[in-house]
Coordinates of C-alpha atoms in Angstrom, one line a residue:
M1 CA 0.0 0.0 0.0
N2 CA 1.2 3.5 -0.7
R3 CA 3.2 5.0 2.1
S4 CA 1.4 8.3 1.9
L5 CA -2.0 6.6 2.5
V6 CA -0.5 4.7 5.4
S7 CA 1.0 7.8 6.9
A8 CA -2.2 9.7 6.6
A9 CA -4.2 7.0 8.3
A10 CA -1.7 6.7 11.1
A11 CA -1.6 10.5 11.5
T12 CA -5.4 10.8 11.9
A13 CA -5.5 9.4 15.4
G14 CA -2.9 11.8 16.6
A15 CA -4.5 14.7 14.8
L16 CA -7.8 14.1 16.5
L17 CA -6.1 14.5 19.9
A18 CA -4.4 17.7 19.0
L19 CA -6.6 20.4 17.4
Q20 CA -5.1 22.5 14.7
T21 CA -6.3 25.7 16.5
S22 CA -6.8 26.9 20.0
G23 CA -10.4 25.7 20.3
P24 CA -13.7 25.0 18.7
A25 CA -15.5 27.5 16.5
H26 CA -18.9 28.4 17.9
A27 CA -21.8 29.2 15.7
S28 CA -24.2 32.1 16.1
G29 CA -27.4 33.2 14.4
A30 CA -28.1 31.4 11.2
A31 CA -25.1 29.1 11.6
A32 CA -26.4 27.4 14.8
F33 CA -28.7 24.4 14.7
R34 CA -32.3 25.3 14.1
A35 CA -35.6 23.6 13.2
T36 CA -34.7 23.4 9.5
S37 CA -31.2 21.9 10.0
H38 CA -30.7 18.4 8.8
P39 CA -29.1 15.4 10.5
I40 CA -25.5 14.8 9.3
L41 CA -24.0 11.5 8.0
F42 CA -20.2 11.5 8.3
V43 CA -18.4 9.2 5.8
H44 CA -14.8 8.4 6.6
G45 CA -12.1 7.6 4.0
Y46 CA -9.7 4.8 3.2
S47 CA -8.5 2.8 6.3
G48 CA -10.5 5.0 8.6
D49 CA -13.6 4.6 10.9
G50 CA -16.3 6.6 12.4
S51 CA -14.1 7.9 15.2
N52 CA -12.2 10.0 12.7
W53 CA -15.1 12.4 13.1
N54 CA -15.0 12.9 16.8
T55 CA -13.6 16.4 16.8
M56 CA -15.9 17.7 14.1
A57 CA -19.0 16.0 15.6
D58 CA -18.1 17.5 19.0
R59 CA -18.0 20.9 17.4
F60 CA -21.4 20.4 15.8
M61 CA -22.8 19.4 19.2
A62 CA -21.3 22.5 20.8
D63 CA -23.2 24.5 18.1
G64 CA -26.5 22.9 18.9
W65 CA -26.8 19.7 16.9
P66 CA -28.3 16.8 18.9
A67 CA -26.1 13.7 19.2
T68 CA -29.0 11.8 17.5
H69 CA -28.5 13.9 14.4
L70 CA -24.8 13.1 14.0
S71 CA -24.0 9.6 12.5
R72 CA -20.3 8.7 12.7
W73 CA -20.8 5.8 10.4
S74 CA -18.2 3.0 9.9
Y75 CA -18.0 0.6 7.0
D76 CA -15.6 -1.9 5.4
W77 CA -13.2 0.4 3.5
R78 CA -11.7 -2.4 1.5
Q79 CA -14.8 -3.1 -0.5
S80 CA -15.9 -1.4 -3.7
N81 CA -17.2 2.1 -3.2
A82 CA -20.3 1.0 -5.0
T83 CA -21.0 -1.6 -2.3
T84 CA -20.4 1.0 0.3
A85 CA -22.9 3.3 -1.4
Q86 CA -25.6 0.6 -1.1
Q87 CA -24.9 0.3 2.7
L88 CA -24.8 4.1 3.0
S89 CA -28.3 4.2 1.5
T90 CA -29.5 1.9 4.3
E91 CA -27.8 4.1 6.9
I92 CA -29.4 7.2 5.5
D93 CA -32.8 5.6 5.7
R94 CA -32.1 4.6 9.3
L95 CA -31.0 8.2 10.2
L96 CA -34.1 9.7 8.5
A97 CA -36.4 7.3 10.4
A98 CA -34.7 7.9 13.7
T99 CA -34.8 11.7 13.5
G100 CA -38.1 12.2 11.5
A101 CA -36.2 14.3 9.0
T102 CA -36.9 14.3 5.3
R103 CA -33.3 15.0 4.1
V104 CA -29.8 14.6 5.5
D105 CA -26.5 16.4 4.9
I106 CA -23.4 14.3 4.1
V107 CA -19.9 15.3 5.2
S108 CA -17.2 13.1 3.7
H109 CA -13.4 12.8 4.0
S110 CA -11.1 11.5 1.3
M111 CA -12.4 8.3 -0.3
G112 CA -15.8 8.8 1.5
G113 CA -16.6 11.3 -1.2
L114 CA -16.7 8.5 -3.8
S115 CA -19.2 6.2 -2.3
S116 CA -21.5 9.1 -1.3
R117 CA -21.3 10.6 -4.8
H118 CA -22.1 7.2 -6.3
Y119 CA -25.2 7.1 -4.0
L120 CA -26.3 10.5 -5.1
K121 CA -25.8 9.8 -8.8
N122 CA -26.9 6.2 -9.1
L123 CA -29.1 5.2 -6.1
G124 CA -31.6 8.1 -5.9
G125 CA -29.7 9.9 -3.2
T126 CA -30.4 13.4 -4.5
S127 CA -34.0 13.1 -3.2
K128 CA -32.7 12.5 0.4
V129 CA -29.5 14.6 0.5
D130 CA -29.6 18.4 0.8
A131 CA -25.9 19.2 1.1
W132 CA -22.9 17.0 0.1
V133 CA -19.4 17.9 1.3
S134 CA -16.1 16.4 0.2
L135 CA -13.0 17.2 2.3
G136 CA -9.9 16.2 0.4
G137 CA -11.7 13.7 -1.8
P138 CA -10.0 12.0 -4.7
N139 CA -12.9 12.9 -6.9
H140 CA -10.8 12.5 -10.1
G141 CA -8.3 10.1 -8.7
T142 CA -4.9 10.3 -7.0
D143 CA -1.5 8.8 -7.8
S144 CA -1.2 7.7 -4.1
A145 CA -3.5 4.8 -5.0
N146 CA -1.2 3.4 -7.7
S147 CA 0.6 1.0 -5.3
C148 CA -2.3 -0.4 -3.2
F149 CA -4.6 -3.2 -4.3
D150 CA -7.8 -3.2 -2.2
T151 CA -10.8 -2.9 -4.5
S152 CA -11.7 0.5 -3.0
C153 CA -8.1 1.8 -3.5
T154 CA -7.8 0.7 -7.1
E155 CA -11.0 2.6 -7.8
M156 CA -9.2 5.8 -6.6
R157 CA -6.6 5.5 -9.4
I158 CA -6.7 8.2 -12.0
G159 CA -8.7 6.9 -15.0
S160 CA -10.2 3.9 -13.1
R161 CA -13.4 2.5 -14.5
F162 CA -15.2 3.5 -11.3
L163 CA -14.1 7.2 -11.5
T164 CA -14.7 7.3 -15.3
A165 CA -18.4 6.3 -14.7
L166 CA -18.8 8.5 -11.6
N167 CA -17.6 11.6 -13.5
S168 CA -19.3 11.0 -16.8
G169 CA -22.0 13.5 -17.6
D170 CA -23.2 15.8 -14.8
E171 CA -20.8 15.7 -11.8
T172 CA -23.4 17.4 -9.6
P173 CA -26.8 15.9 -10.5
G174 CA -30.1 16.7 -8.9
S175 CA -31.1 19.4 -6.5
S176 CA -28.5 18.6 -3.8
R177 CA -25.9 21.3 -3.0
Y178 CA -22.3 20.2 -3.6
A179 CA -19.2 21.6 -2.0
T180 CA -15.5 20.6 -1.7
W181 CA -12.5 21.7 0.3
W182 CA -8.9 21.1 -1.0
S183 CA -5.5 21.8 0.5
P184 CA -2.4 22.9 -1.5
C185 CA -0.4 20.9 1.1
D186 CA -2.3 17.6 0.9
A187 CA 0.3 15.0 0.0
V188 CA -2.2 12.2 -0.3
I189 CA -4.5 13.7 -3.0
N190 CA -2.3 14.2 -6.1
P191 CA -3.0 16.3 -8.1
D192 CA -4.7 18.9 -5.9
S193 CA -7.1 19.6 -8.7
S194 CA -8.6 16.1 -8.3
V195 CA -10.8 17.3 -5.4
S196 CA -12.8 20.0 -7.2
V197 CA -16.1 18.9 -8.7
S198 CA -17.7 20.6 -11.7
G199 CA -20.8 22.4 -10.5
A200 CA -19.8 22.4 -6.8
V201 CA -18.6 25.3 -4.6
N202 CA -14.9 24.4 -4.5
T203 CA -12.8 26.0 -1.7
Q204 CA -9.0 26.1 -1.1
T205 CA -8.0 25.8 2.5
A206 CA -4.8 27.0 4.2
C207 CA -1.7 24.7 4.1
L208 CA -3.2 21.6 5.8
G209 CA -2.3 18.0 5.7
H210 CA -4.8 15.4 4.6
S211 CA -5.9 14.4 8.1
A212 CA -5.9 18.0 9.3
L213 CA -9.0 18.7 7.2
L214 CA -10.9 16.7 9.8
T215 CA -9.9 18.9 12.7
D216 CA -9.2 22.4 11.4
A217 CA -11.5 24.9 13.0
T218 CA -11.8 27.1 9.9
V219 CA -12.7 24.1 7.7
Y220 CA -15.3 23.1 10.3
A221 CA -16.9 26.6 10.4
Q222 CA -17.0 26.8 6.7
T223 CA -18.5 23.3 6.4
R224 CA -21.1 24.1 9.1
D225 CA -22.1 27.3 7.4
R226 CA -22.4 25.8 4.0
I227 CA -24.6 22.9 5.0
N228 CA -26.7 25.0 7.2
S229 CA -27.3 27.9 4.7

């Protein structure tokens, strides 16, 4: 497996213990949780799990989101992203039923953007997802995936069959709102331009490592405001 991917996965646990800024960003006014806010499904990336989102989920709770509205979902990251998308569909239906909401927001990191986009494009997800966020997603592939061989990882290779199909036609179908964040210092997603999606709001961050996108307070605040707008 590519050393960059291994290093990023190993760094995540440490990054979650040491925030990139002095403290959480607190919402006010329209940015705080309100009756029209949606439950959030967090989708981790390659070699991760739901605990990767602890810092961000804690910030959402500090800004008013009930714990019941924050799903730190885990899945088998070795399997095809198409299989994960089917399981994601089940989790979204569970979250909607549990909260009584009609739509959810998805916040994804790295490879999590691929299964969730597949869900939106191919499994009717646009009717159930209001906002989709990709933090450092290999939306058009990354050369870091060239030396790993899990099914999910080979799908992240530039020009893979999975990505070719995912990016064919409209990259942002339906009425869902799409947004991405990419860092010029992300050593895992190469090239940096891979993250941006045509038709989405694409935002450049400060010089952040791949895992730091999960814990940076500015990225959090921008994500919160985007999905809650």
